[in-house]
Amino acid sequence: MQFLSDNSAAVHPRVWEALRAADEAQAPYDNDALSQRLDAAFSALFGREVSVLWVATGTAANCLALATICPPHGGVVCHREAHIEVDEGGAPGFYLHGAKLLLAEGEGAKLTIEGVRAVIDPIRDDVHQVQPHALSVTQASEYGLAYRPSELAALGALAQERRLGFHVDGARFANAVAFLGCTPAEAAGPCDALSFGCVKNGGMSAEAIVFFDLGLASVARYRRKRAGHLQSKGRFLAAQLLAMVEGDLWLANARAANAAAAEIAAACGERLLHPVEANELFVRLTAAERDALRGQGFGFYDWGDNAARFVTAWNTDEAAASALFRAIAAL
Amino acid sequence: MQFLSDNSAAVHPRVWEALRAADEAQAPYDNDALSQRLDAAFSALFGREVSVLWVATGTAANCLALATICPPHGGVVCHREAHIEVDEGGAPGFYLHGAKLLLAEGEGAKLTIEGVRAVIDPIRDDVHQVQPHALSVTQASEYGLAYRPSELAALGALAQERRLGFHVDGARFANAVAFLGCTPAEAAGPCDALSFGCVKNGGMSAEAIVFFDLGLASVARYRRKRAGHLQSKGRFLAAQLLAMVEGDLWLANARAANAAAAEIAAACGERLLHPVEANELFVRLTAAERDALRGQGFGFYDWGDNAARFVTAWNTDEAAASALFRAIAAL
Amino acid sequence: MQFLSDNSAAVHPRVWEALRAADEAQAPYDNDALSQRLDAAFSALFGREVSVLWVATGTAANCLALATICPPHGGVVCHREAHIEVDEGGAPGFYLHGAKLLLAEGEGAKLTIEGVRAVIDPIRDDVHQVQPHALSVTQASEYGLAYRPSELAALGALAQERRLGFHVDGARFANAVAFLGCTPAEAAGPCDALSFGCVKNGGMSAEAIVFFDLGLASVARYRRKRAGHLQSKGRFLAAQLLAMVEGDLWLANARAANAAAAEIAAACGERLLHPVEANELFVRLTAAERDALRGQGFGFYDWGDNAARFVTAWNTDEAAASALFRAIAAL
Amino acid sequence: MQFLSDNSAAVHPRVWEALRAADEAQAPYDNDALSQRLDAAFSALFGREVSVLWVATGTAANCLALATICPPHGGVVCHREAHIEVDEGGAPGFYLHGAKLLLAEGEGAKLTIEGVRAVIDPIRDDVHQVQPHALSVTQASEYGLAYRPSELAALGALAQERRLGFHVDGARFANAVAFLGCTPAEAAGPCDALSFGCVKNGGMSAEAIVFFDLGLASVARYRRKRAGHLQSKGRFLAAQLLAMVEGDLWLANARAANAAAAEIAAACGERLLHPVEANELFVRLTAAERDALRGQGFGFYDWGDNAARFVTAWNTDEAAASALFRAIAAL
């Protein structure tokens, strides 16, 4: 009964099928028929022309995207608890050649207009201070909160006003869409590039960088190779992504994970540190309570001294979710 | 009847089995049981303690390895036709933060003592010139030639004398070992780090960086994450590598590819630009001859105006190899 | 009656003399007799063997020093208001190839043991988080406060315990020594490298990087050239530094600046935001009060909405300092 | 009787005067009145609007300029013996974040249309190879040869056709103009940025980057600060440049150096490896002959085993030049 993370869950059977179906040799890199189909598949999904690159990890997706919208001497505004700041081992510093992350505050790891302004307004427009060149938000956020389309529109307007590029880290984008019940385009907002997650949602080793600004994609292609992320059997990455988005698997998987989280949330009440909008729960639990839960066979991470994080996945066992619901309710 | 490259061949059935067997969730990144077994598996293979990291591509393997032995202000001596110079989109410049490749000559894309000395001896030991810090050879070379253990020993001695790190790009290391009939350790020579290829040899998406200097591995671990190459479902990469090296699959596959190449080579005689020691053939062929072969259904790349490159793979069809033998013999 | 900054003050007559005396052609770069004398001059100053490089700016001095003690994938702990974080246009990101500044709190822009620990203790020792590799303090701090030798010793002990390199940004090092009345070695503490300021103290265009770890200097030499900071007429930089430290000019100049600041401070009383230990005053002043002072001919920078910063220099006019004393006292 | 180099010659008296006249404190960095005058002074010189930044070295000038016209994943075509390739300690790799120098051949270290095409035409337009983004030539070349305006126009046309940025390293630009007898604009050709040398021509520590594309200058300003090249007493750099170009000092000095070189050249005849068009002479001389010259008190560098390099400067002594003329003629 594991709720440690969705990032190492099993691969969905339809993804396995797609992988096997891609076995036969094709042109290498992204010259195969599957990779060539990605632009069309994602353009259909987003209702507009996009250009898509596969990569193996969310870190690579985020950093390759950001490198197209922020020069080495610039800065990227993100939340203080953004994944790119906290959990990527300094990858943005590497990919962006020393550009700086400019850290904003905001409830639930979400950027707000006020939070962004508090960071960028005091920056003097001179060469002594790193100037903001881009904005990056996480959809859903690191605390499992979804940006509403109106929030993204407002951030996008600010970005445009200040001439900032706009990136969305969508490691759990599907969970946000499933929660919001809006179109993928609405959930992405007016961004230039979106890291579209697949690994946490039933994939094996593929994420998509969706470029809404097509010119950026052609730069990112060179950067991807240069970063050692252009796999020669790229068809296997394309296959995973197509299996996800050419039907509704991406959404179905996210809905399943969200539903399991919602079920557990119902037992948590006041214990919740954040509303549960995606597939993550941050729950106030004493050490003794956590011990008790672990004693019953539940796996999860501590979140500081007085809380725990539970993450559901596309394949979270119904029985396990119910059991966790009961166990927390019984505390 | 494709002889375009081994880099997009099908995945070996035993690798598929290993992938499927790894499906169940485990600890993420390289904390799973399979990844944890890598050091032991490769230590057994090389008869000494090594530390091993998986990555998805040879470019990443080469560059992460090189970054541990050459500082940003240094230079890496390699052959003018080395893969890192010619075909990696400038990845060494990215990973090594602007370090320079110092290009040496040598028959068949192999470095020689003389070739290396011709590059490094004229470099004044002052700050105006980039100083050599490392040596990188490709085993088997870009023209399919294998370094003999004595050649590697000599290069290693030179590296030690000049305090140069020593890296081996082994994208087709298995083919070299299969040809040499020596131990893996002998075929790697006294190097600090080896990029051990798997993708071209029946794998899907995993290469190993084998560190003979264990301290370098602990640096490379941070660099791998920072480069976005630490996959969360890393067990699938480890599974591929273990399927290869815990038995003799890596060697069996390479032998099969080499044998197919040798069969074809027998038809080529004077047409060969280089001896065929691994699974690549560089064959003098006029445009008309190439047209003729393509007309018979053979796929391959032109190599300049008067030659062609044929590459065999672990699964090269026996009939196809024989057919190519006959077709060339009949020209 | 300018108190804007010491960073653009006139050049001291003895520095001019030294410059003129260096006019005759000598060996280029740092092969001239003056540059060759630097190690000895600074070794005498610090009472131990040091290796010294000149550069033109404090930013270059700081970043070249830091690049020798922190790898690209590491982090440097500094104060949130440190010059390297706030005022160097992202130069550390450039010179350290994307390494991260890890920001600590502390009164008066001074690092404390507790402040440093609050930053580094929570960092998990895994590859997902940037690990601390170095500590950087500013002597005197950005608010004009001097680290006591005991404070530096404690920070140095922490650095050693945690295997962190230790750098001191001494843009106003002379002012700190003048205030502390200790030896230069005591004011530098157990650091690996010190940026020894000269430009703010009567120089024209030379700062010294003093390496207490001699091995670091030999790396920095390559990095200096690579950064375009190896001037061919380097003798003019060496001349400035020697004019400063072969006598007591560096200390005399700092004492003069400190004395002027102390005189003005005597009028400020409760208005002072920080004790005045060097040559900077941060003074609570309403907008009206600042207008009044400016009306009397005083030049200075606003410091936020309710304060102003006054900086004295080696050549601050006695009359001007007295006038400012009276003007503030009369408010 | 030194002919070692012009790069460490004495500073011209008028430059000294300008330095002294700039002593009084002004606004820091490039906000002083002198720095603010640079654009106008150089616009007058080139007969069109330009934007100018001072820096301390030619290496910094070249690399800051190149960084504005070549992205990190791109390549800069330059001559195999270009200063940026051979003598800058890998600075382009640092400033351009790992971009590659693509080395072309050409007589006398001059690029030709054919030489450039031989480098860029074979580059496949795919992500595996570094694509050319810029061209860099040296005016006068590393062997003292001046590009004719027609040659620059042709290279500029090629650059435009292939969408390459165009940079001119003018460390000895004045010498080229003096030789060509054309306007500065003609000697710079249709380039985007010119490194305009001053140090080798009687300056102390200032070079100008002249941007003909004004947008590039605004990027370079941030990069200059980030590289630690924004000096706070920048007025002293501006003063040097203005002393040079607000009158004809830059040209007078170059003419003097060229004249001295021409006088010596007259003695060399067949010994000359290259025509003498600027202030450098490459002269075939046996070891014995070199010994003989050194025995007579002449200083110069060996150039390989059978030649020597002599460089004249703005202040080369008339008597010394004549003496060298006689000495070579007498060999």
mmCIF file of N, CA and C in Angstrom, chain A residues 16-111:
data_model
loop_
_atom_site.group_PDB
_atom_site.id
_atom_site.type_symbol
_atom_site.label_atom_id
_atom_site.label_comp_id
_atom_site.label_asym_id
_atom_site.label_seq_id
_atom_site.Cartn_x
_atom_site.Cartn_y
_atom_site.Cartn_z
ATOM 1 N N TRP A 16 2.891 -0.244 -22.536
ATOM 2 C CA TRP A 16 3.690 -1.434 -22.876
ATOM 3 C C TRP A 16 3.376 -1.924 -24.296
ATOM 4 N N GLU A 17 2.108 -1.955 -24.592
ATOM 5 C CA GLU A 17 1.728 -2.389 -25.955
ATOM 6 C C GLU A 17 2.356 -1.482 -27.009
ATOM 7 N N ALA A 18 2.266 -0.213 -26.748
ATOM 8 C CA ALA A 18 2.812 0.745 -27.723
ATOM 9 C C ALA A 18 4.318 0.569 -27.862
ATOM 10 N N LEU A 19 4.988 0.299 -26.756
ATOM 11 C CA LEU A 19 6.435 0.083 -26.806
ATOM 12 C C LEU A 19 6.748 -1.146 -27.666
ATOM 13 N N ARG A 20 6.044 -2.230 -27.399
ATOM 14 C CA ARG A 20 6.308 -3.448 -28.152
ATOM 15 C C ARG A 20 6.020 -3.241 -29.642
ATOM 16 N N ALA A 21 4.973 -2.504 -29.909
ATOM 17 C CA ALA A 21 4.599 -2.276 -31.303
ATOM 18 C C ALA A 21 5.631 -1.424 -32.038
ATOM 19 N N ALA A 22 6.473 -0.765 -31.266
ATOM 20 C CA ALA A 22 7.476 0.124 -31.876
ATOM 21 C C ALA A 22 8.825 -0.563 -32.047
ATOM 22 N N ASP A 23 8.855 -1.865 -31.805
ATOM 23 C CA ASP A 23 10.160 -2.537 -31.736
ATOM 24 C C ASP A 23 10.905 -2.517 -33.061
ATOM 25 N N GLU A 24 10.188 -2.733 -34.114
ATOM 26 C CA GLU A 24 10.870 -2.871 -35.401
ATOM 27 C C GLU A 24 11.701 -1.629 -35.728
ATOM 28 N N ALA A 25 12.861 -1.855 -36.286
ATOM 29 C CA ALA A 25 13.769 -0.748 -36.600
ATOM 30 C C ALA A 25 13.099 0.288 -37.479
ATOM 31 N N GLN A 26 13.353 1.511 -37.182
ATOM 32 C CA GLN A 26 12.925 2.623 -38.017
ATOM 33 C C GLN A 26 14.083 3.608 -38.117
ATOM 34 N N ALA A 27 13.836 4.691 -38.795
ATOM 35 C CA ALA A 27 14.871 5.722 -38.860
ATOM 36 C C ALA A 27 15.213 6.171 -37.441
ATOM 37 N N PRO A 28 16.469 6.472 -37.201
ATOM 38 C CA PRO A 28 16.893 6.778 -35.825
ATOM 39 C C PRO A 28 16.486 8.185 -35.369
ATOM 40 N N TYR A 29 16.763 8.436 -34.097
ATOM 41 C CA TYR A 29 16.537 9.744 -33.481
ATOM 42 C C TYR A 29 15.049 10.091 -33.519
ATOM 43 N N ASP A 30 14.689 11.223 -34.082
ATOM 44 C CA ASP A 30 13.258 11.516 -34.160
ATOM 45 C C ASP A 30 12.773 11.531 -35.606
ATOM 46 N N ASN A 31 13.457 10.746 -36.424
ATOM 47 C CA ASN A 31 13.061 10.647 -37.824
ATOM 48 C C ASN A 31 12.101 9.493 -38.091
ATOM 49 N N ASP A 32 11.727 8.778 -37.056
ATOM 50 C CA ASP A 32 10.812 7.652 -37.210
ATOM 51 C C ASP A 32 9.376 8.155 -37.365
ATOM 52 N N ALA A 33 8.527 7.275 -37.801
ATOM 53 C CA ALA A 33 7.138 7.647 -38.084
ATOM 54 C C ALA A 33 6.402 8.079 -36.818
ATOM 55 N N LEU A 34 6.736 7.483 -35.702
ATOM 56 C CA LEU A 34 6.029 7.835 -34.465
ATOM 57 C C LEU A 34 6.408 9.252 -34.024
ATOM 58 N N SER A 35 7.685 9.525 -33.989
ATOM 59 C CA SER A 35 8.123 10.868 -33.597
ATOM 60 C C SER A 35 7.544 11.921 -34.540
ATOM 61 N N GLN A 36 7.462 11.551 -35.792
ATOM 62 C CA GLN A 36 6.942 12.497 -36.781
ATOM 63 C C GLN A 36 5.449 12.774 -36.581
ATOM 64 N N ARG A 37 4.802 11.921 -35.806
ATOM 65 C CA ARG A 37 3.365 12.083 -35.592
ATOM 66 C C ARG A 37 3.060 12.972 -34.392
ATOM 67 N N LEU A 38 4.086 13.280 -33.622
ATOM 68 C CA LEU A 38 3.848 13.974 -32.348
ATOM 69 C C LEU A 38 3.231 15.355 -32.521
ATOM 70 N N ASP A 39 3.760 16.115 -33.458
ATOM 71 C CA ASP A 39 3.240 17.475 -33.633
ATOM 72 C C ASP A 39 1.738 17.447 -33.892
ATOM 73 N N ALA A 40 1.332 16.558 -34.768
ATOM 74 C CA ALA A 40 -0.086 16.491 -35.109
ATOM 75 C C ALA A 40 -0.915 16.052 -33.901
ATOM 76 N N ALA A 41 -0.425 15.071 -33.175
ATOM 77 C CA ALA A 41 -1.201 14.557 -32.038
ATOM 78 C C ALA A 41 -1.391 15.634 -30.977
ATOM 79 N N PHE A 42 -0.339 16.351 -30.691
ATOM 80 C CA PHE A 42 -0.457 17.394 -29.665
ATOM 81 C C PHE A 42 -1.171 18.636 -30.198
ATOM 82 N N SER A 43 -1.028 18.912 -31.468
ATOM 83 C CA SER A 43 -1.775 20.038 -32.046
ATOM 84 C C SER A 43 -3.267 19.771 -31.933
ATOM 85 N N ALA A 44 -3.655 18.532 -32.150
ATOM 86 C CA ALA A 44 -5.069 18.175 -31.991
ATOM 87 C C ALA A 44 -5.490 18.362 -30.527
ATOM 88 N N LEU A 45 -4.610 17.942 -29.649
ATOM 89 C CA LEU A 45 -4.949 18.034 -28.224
ATOM 90 C C LEU A 45 -5.136 19.484 -27.786
ATOM 91 N N PHE A 46 -4.293 20.356 -28.301
ATOM 92 C CA PHE A 46 -4.321 21.742 -27.837
ATOM 93 C C PHE A 46 -5.104 22.668 -28.772
ATOM 94 N N GLY A 47 -5.590 22.109 -29.848
ATOM 95 C CA GLY A 47 -6.426 22.920 -30.726
ATOM 96 C C GLY A 47 -5.684 24.042 -31.423
ATOM 97 N N ARG A 48 -4.415 23.884 -31.548
ATOM 98 C CA ARG A 48 -3.633 24.861 -32.300
ATOM 99 C C ARG A 48 -2.300 24.216 -32.666
ATOM 100 N N GLU A 49 -1.589 24.837 -33.582
ATOM 101 C CA GLU A 49 -0.356 24.214 -34.037
ATOM 102 C C GLU A 49 0.732 24.312 -32.975
ATOM 103 N N VAL A 50 1.262 23.176 -32.620
ATOM 104 C CA VAL A 50 2.364 23.149 -31.659
ATOM 105 C C VAL A 50 3.485 22.301 -32.229
ATOM 106 N N SER A 51 4.650 22.452 -31.647
ATOM 107 C CA SER A 51 5.806 21.657 -32.045
ATOM 108 C C SER A 51 6.306 20.942 -30.794
ATOM 109 N N VAL A 52 6.543 19.634 -30.917
ATOM 110 C CA VAL A 52 6.750 18.814 -29.722
ATOM 111 C C VAL A 52 8.060 18.039 -29.785
ATOM 112 N N LEU A 53 8.782 18.052 -28.695
ATOM 113 C CA LEU A 53 10.003 17.248 -28.570
ATOM 114 C C LEU A 53 9.854 16.287 -27.393
ATOM 115 N N TRP A 54 10.276 15.059 -27.591
ATOM 116 C CA TRP A 54 10.312 14.146 -26.447
ATOM 117 C C TRP A 54 11.664 14.255 -25.740
ATOM 118 N N VAL A 55 11.627 14.045 -24.447
ATOM 119 C CA VAL A 55 12.860 13.872 -23.650
ATOM 120 C C VAL A 55 12.549 12.861 -22.555
ATOM 121 N N ALA A 56 13.587 12.433 -21.860
ATOM 122 C CA ALA A 56 13.395 11.331 -20.918
ATOM 123 C C ALA A 56 12.936 11.779 -19.531
ATOM 124 N N THR A 57 13.177 13.028 -19.184
ATOM 125 C CA THR A 57 12.878 13.445 -17.810
ATOM 126 C C THR A 57 12.240 14.829 -17.778
ATOM 127 N N GLY A 58 11.538 15.062 -16.689
ATOM 128 C CA GLY A 58 10.941 16.367 -16.476
ATOM 129 C C GLY A 58 11.993 17.447 -16.290
ATOM 130 N N THR A 59 13.082 17.105 -15.642
ATOM 131 C CA THR A 59 14.160 18.078 -15.470
ATOM 132 C C THR A 59 14.676 18.551 -16.821
ATOM 133 N N ALA A 60 14.907 17.611 -17.717
ATOM 134 C CA ALA A 60 15.376 17.991 -19.051
ATOM 135 C C ALA A 60 14.314 18.800 -19.778
ATOM 136 N N ALA A 61 13.049 18.393 -19.652
ATOM 137 C CA ALA A 61 11.970 19.124 -20.321
ATOM 138 C C ALA A 61 11.924 20.565 -19.829
ATOM 139 N N ASN A 62 11.922 20.741 -18.516
ATOM 140 C CA ASN A 62 11.853 22.085 -17.959
ATOM 141 C C ASN A 62 13.037 22.934 -18.406
ATOM 142 N N CYS A 63 14.203 22.354 -18.310
ATOM 143 C CA CYS A 63 15.400 23.163 -18.542
ATOM 144 C C CYS A 63 15.604 23.468 -20.020
ATOM 145 N N LEU A 64 15.298 22.518 -20.880
ATOM 146 C CA LEU A 64 15.399 22.814 -22.309
ATOM 147 C C LEU A 64 14.388 23.882 -22.701
ATOM 148 N N ALA A 65 13.203 23.800 -22.130
ATOM 149 C CA ALA A 65 12.196 24.826 -22.429
ATOM 150 C C ALA A 65 12.661 26.191 -21.934
ATOM 151 N N LEU A 66 13.107 26.243 -20.705
ATOM 152 C CA LEU A 66 13.521 27.524 -20.125
ATOM 153 C C LEU A 66 14.703 28.129 -20.882
ATOM 154 N N ALA A 67 15.599 27.266 -21.340
ATOM 155 C CA ALA A 67 16.776 27.779 -22.049
ATOM 156 C C ALA A 67 16.390 28.492 -23.341
ATOM 157 N N THR A 68 15.202 28.229 -23.850
ATOM 158 C CA THR A 68 14.796 28.917 -25.085
ATOM 159 C C THR A 68 14.189 30.291 -24.808
ATOM 160 N N ILE A 69 13.861 30.550 -23.542
ATOM 161 C CA ILE A 69 13.196 31.838 -23.256
ATOM 162 C C ILE A 69 13.947 32.712 -22.268
ATOM 163 N N CYS A 70 15.085 32.257 -21.830
ATOM 164 C CA CYS A 70 15.888 33.075 -20.902
ATOM 165 C C CYS A 70 17.358 32.965 -21.267
ATOM 166 N N PRO A 71 18.007 34.102 -21.526
ATOM 167 C CA PRO A 71 19.427 34.059 -21.878
ATOM 168 C C PRO A 71 20.284 33.814 -20.632
ATOM 169 N N PRO A 72 21.532 33.459 -20.841
ATOM 170 C CA PRO A 72 22.424 33.174 -19.710
ATOM 171 C C PRO A 72 22.519 34.301 -18.683
ATOM 172 N N HIS A 73 22.355 35.515 -19.122
ATOM 173 C CA HIS A 73 22.494 36.620 -18.170
ATOM 174 C C HIS A 73 21.151 37.031 -17.572
ATOM 175 N N GLY A 74 20.110 36.281 -17.824
ATOM 176 C CA GLY A 74 18.787 36.642 -17.336
ATOM 177 C C GLY A 74 18.340 35.857 -16.125
ATOM 178 N N GLY A 75 17.090 36.091 -15.745
ATOM 179 C CA GLY A 75 16.510 35.407 -14.603
ATOM 180 C C GLY A 75 15.132 34.856 -14.927
ATOM 181 N N VAL A 76 14.782 33.788 -14.229
ATOM 182 C CA VAL A 76 13.472 33.154 -14.372
ATOM 183 C C VAL A 76 12.748 33.279 -13.040
ATOM 184 N N VAL A 77 11.593 33.896 -13.057
ATOM 185 C CA VAL A 77 10.809 33.998 -11.837
ATOM 186 C C VAL A 77 10.054 32.695 -11.620
ATOM 187 N N CYS A 78 10.233 32.115 -10.459
ATOM 188 C CA CYS A 78 9.486 30.905 -10.116
ATOM 189 C C CYS A 78 9.197 30.938 -8.621
ATOM 190 N N HIS A 79 8.391 29.999 -8.192
ATOM 191 C CA HIS A 79 8.071 29.947 -6.770
ATOM 192 C C HIS A 79 9.267 29.422 -5.974
ATOM 193 N N ARG A 80 9.372 29.909 -4.770
ATOM 194 C CA ARG A 80 10.453 29.480 -3.880
ATOM 195 C C ARG A 80 10.490 27.963 -3.692
ATOM 196 N N GLU A 81 9.342 27.323 -3.837
ATOM 197 C CA GLU A 81 9.310 25.874 -3.673
ATOM 198 C C GLU A 81 9.128 25.148 -5.003
ATOM 199 N N ALA A 82 9.390 25.845 -6.080
ATOM 200 C CA ALA A 82 9.260 25.205 -7.398
ATOM 201 C C ALA A 82 10.259 24.055 -7.525
ATOM 202 N N HIS A 83 9.849 23.055 -8.265
ATOM 203 C CA HIS A 83 10.704 21.894 -8.496
ATOM 204 C C HIS A 83 12.040 22.311 -9.108
ATOM 205 N N ILE A 84 11.995 23.239 -10.045
ATOM 206 C CA ILE A 84 13.245 23.665 -10.696
ATOM 207 C C ILE A 84 14.217 24.303 -9.705
ATOM 208 N N GLU A 85 13.691 24.903 -8.646
ATOM 209 C CA GLU A 85 14.556 25.508 -7.631
ATOM 210 C C GLU A 85 15.037 24.485 -6.607
ATOM 211 N N VAL A 86 14.148 23.603 -6.232
ATOM 212 C CA VAL A 86 14.381 22.774 -5.051
ATOM 213 C C VAL A 86 14.909 21.381 -5.355
ATOM 214 N N ASP A 87 14.494 20.819 -6.462
ATOM 215 C CA ASP A 87 14.690 19.378 -6.648
ATOM 216 C C ASP A 87 15.383 18.968 -7.927
ATOM 217 N N GLU A 88 15.992 19.877 -8.600
ATOM 218 C CA GLU A 88 16.595 19.481 -9.875
ATOM 219 C C GLU A 88 18.111 19.595 -9.861
ATOM 220 N N GLY A 89 18.672 19.600 -8.692
ATOM 221 C CA GLY A 89 20.128 19.530 -8.574
ATOM 222 C C GLY A 89 20.867 20.648 -9.274
ATOM 223 N N GLY A 90 20.207 21.777 -9.410
ATOM 224 C CA GLY A 90 20.888 22.888 -10.063
ATOM 225 C C GLY A 90 20.858 22.809 -11.579
ATOM 226 N N ALA A 91 19.989 21.960 -12.114
ATOM 227 C CA ALA A 91 19.935 21.798 -13.577
ATOM 228 C C ALA A 91 19.649 23.105 -14.320
ATOM 229 N N PRO A 92 18.769 23.959 -13.813
ATOM 230 C CA PRO A 92 18.566 25.223 -14.546
ATOM 231 C C PRO A 92 19.859 26.030 -14.672
ATOM 232 N N GLY A 93 20.684 26.021 -13.634
ATOM 233 C CA GLY A 93 21.962 26.721 -13.716
ATOM 234 C C GLY A 93 22.846 26.157 -14.812
ATOM 235 N N PHE A 94 22.760 24.858 -15.014
ATOM 236 C CA PHE A 94 23.552 24.198 -16.052
ATOM 237 C C PHE A 94 23.002 24.509 -17.439
ATOM 238 N N TYR A 95 21.727 24.251 -17.629
ATOM 239 C CA TYR A 95 21.122 24.400 -18.960
ATOM 240 C C TYR A 95 21.026 25.862 -19.389
ATOM 241 N N LEU A 96 20.839 26.747 -18.426
ATOM 242 C CA LEU A 96 20.694 28.167 -18.756
ATOM 243 C C LEU A 96 22.013 28.909 -18.567
ATOM 244 N N HIS A 97 23.095 28.175 -18.388
ATOM 245 C CA HIS A 97 24.425 28.763 -18.370
ATOM 246 C C HIS A 97 24.563 29.830 -17.294
ATOM 247 N N GLY A 98 23.998 29.536 -16.142
ATOM 248 C CA GLY A 98 24.213 30.443 -15.030
ATOM 249 C C GLY A 98 23.115 31.466 -14.818
ATOM 250 N N ALA A 99 22.068 31.402 -15.615
ATOM 251 C CA ALA A 99 20.930 32.294 -15.355
ATOM 252 C C ALA A 99 20.416 32.016 -13.937
ATOM 253 N N LYS A 100 19.669 32.966 -13.436
ATOM 254 C CA LYS A 100 19.297 32.923 -12.017
ATOM 255 C C LYS A 100 17.808 32.646 -11.859
ATOM 256 N N LEU A 101 17.466 31.884 -10.864
ATOM 257 C CA LEU A 101 16.066 31.736 -10.503
ATOM 258 C C LEU A 101 15.733 32.836 -9.500
ATOM 259 N N LEU A 102 14.673 33.565 -9.773
ATOM 260 C CA LEU A 102 14.232 34.668 -8.924
ATOM 261 C C LEU A 102 12.995 34.173 -8.186
ATOM 262 N N LEU A 103 13.093 34.094 -6.867
ATOM 263 C CA LEU A 103 12.136 33.307 -6.093
ATOM 264 C C LEU A 103 10.995 34.143 -5.542
ATOM 265 N N ALA A 104 9.788 33.738 -5.885
ATOM 266 C CA ALA A 104 8.592 34.445 -5.436
ATOM 267 C C ALA A 104 7.835 33.605 -4.414
ATOM 268 N N GLU A 105 7.025 34.320 -3.643
ATOM 269 C CA GLU A 105 6.192 33.651 -2.642
ATOM 270 C C GLU A 105 4.811 33.413 -3.230
ATOM 271 N N GLY A 106 4.016 32.620 -2.538
ATOM 272 C CA GLY A 106 2.646 32.367 -2.994
ATOM 273 C C GLY A 106 2.111 31.135 -2.292
ATOM 274 N N GLU A 107 0.879 31.218 -1.874
ATOM 275 C CA GLU A 107 0.222 30.118 -1.174
ATOM 276 C C GLU A 107 0.223 28.844 -2.024
ATOM 277 N N GLY A 108 0.556 27.736 -1.394
ATOM 278 C CA GLY A 108 0.442 26.461 -2.088
ATOM 279 C C GLY A 108 1.383 26.295 -3.253
ATOM 280 N N ALA A 109 2.495 27.012 -3.180
ATOM 281 C CA ALA A 109 3.508 26.938 -4.245
ATOM 282 C C ALA A 109 3.001 27.471 -5.583
ATOM 283 N N LYS A 110 1.986 28.297 -5.520
ATOM 284 C CA LYS A 110 1.473 28.929 -6.741
ATOM 285 C C LYS A 110 1.933 30.383 -6.826
ATOM 286 N N LEU A 111 2.354 30.771 -7.993
ATOM 287 C CA LEU A 111 2.689 32.174 -8.212
ATOM 288 C C LEU A 111 1.411 32.994 -8.297
#
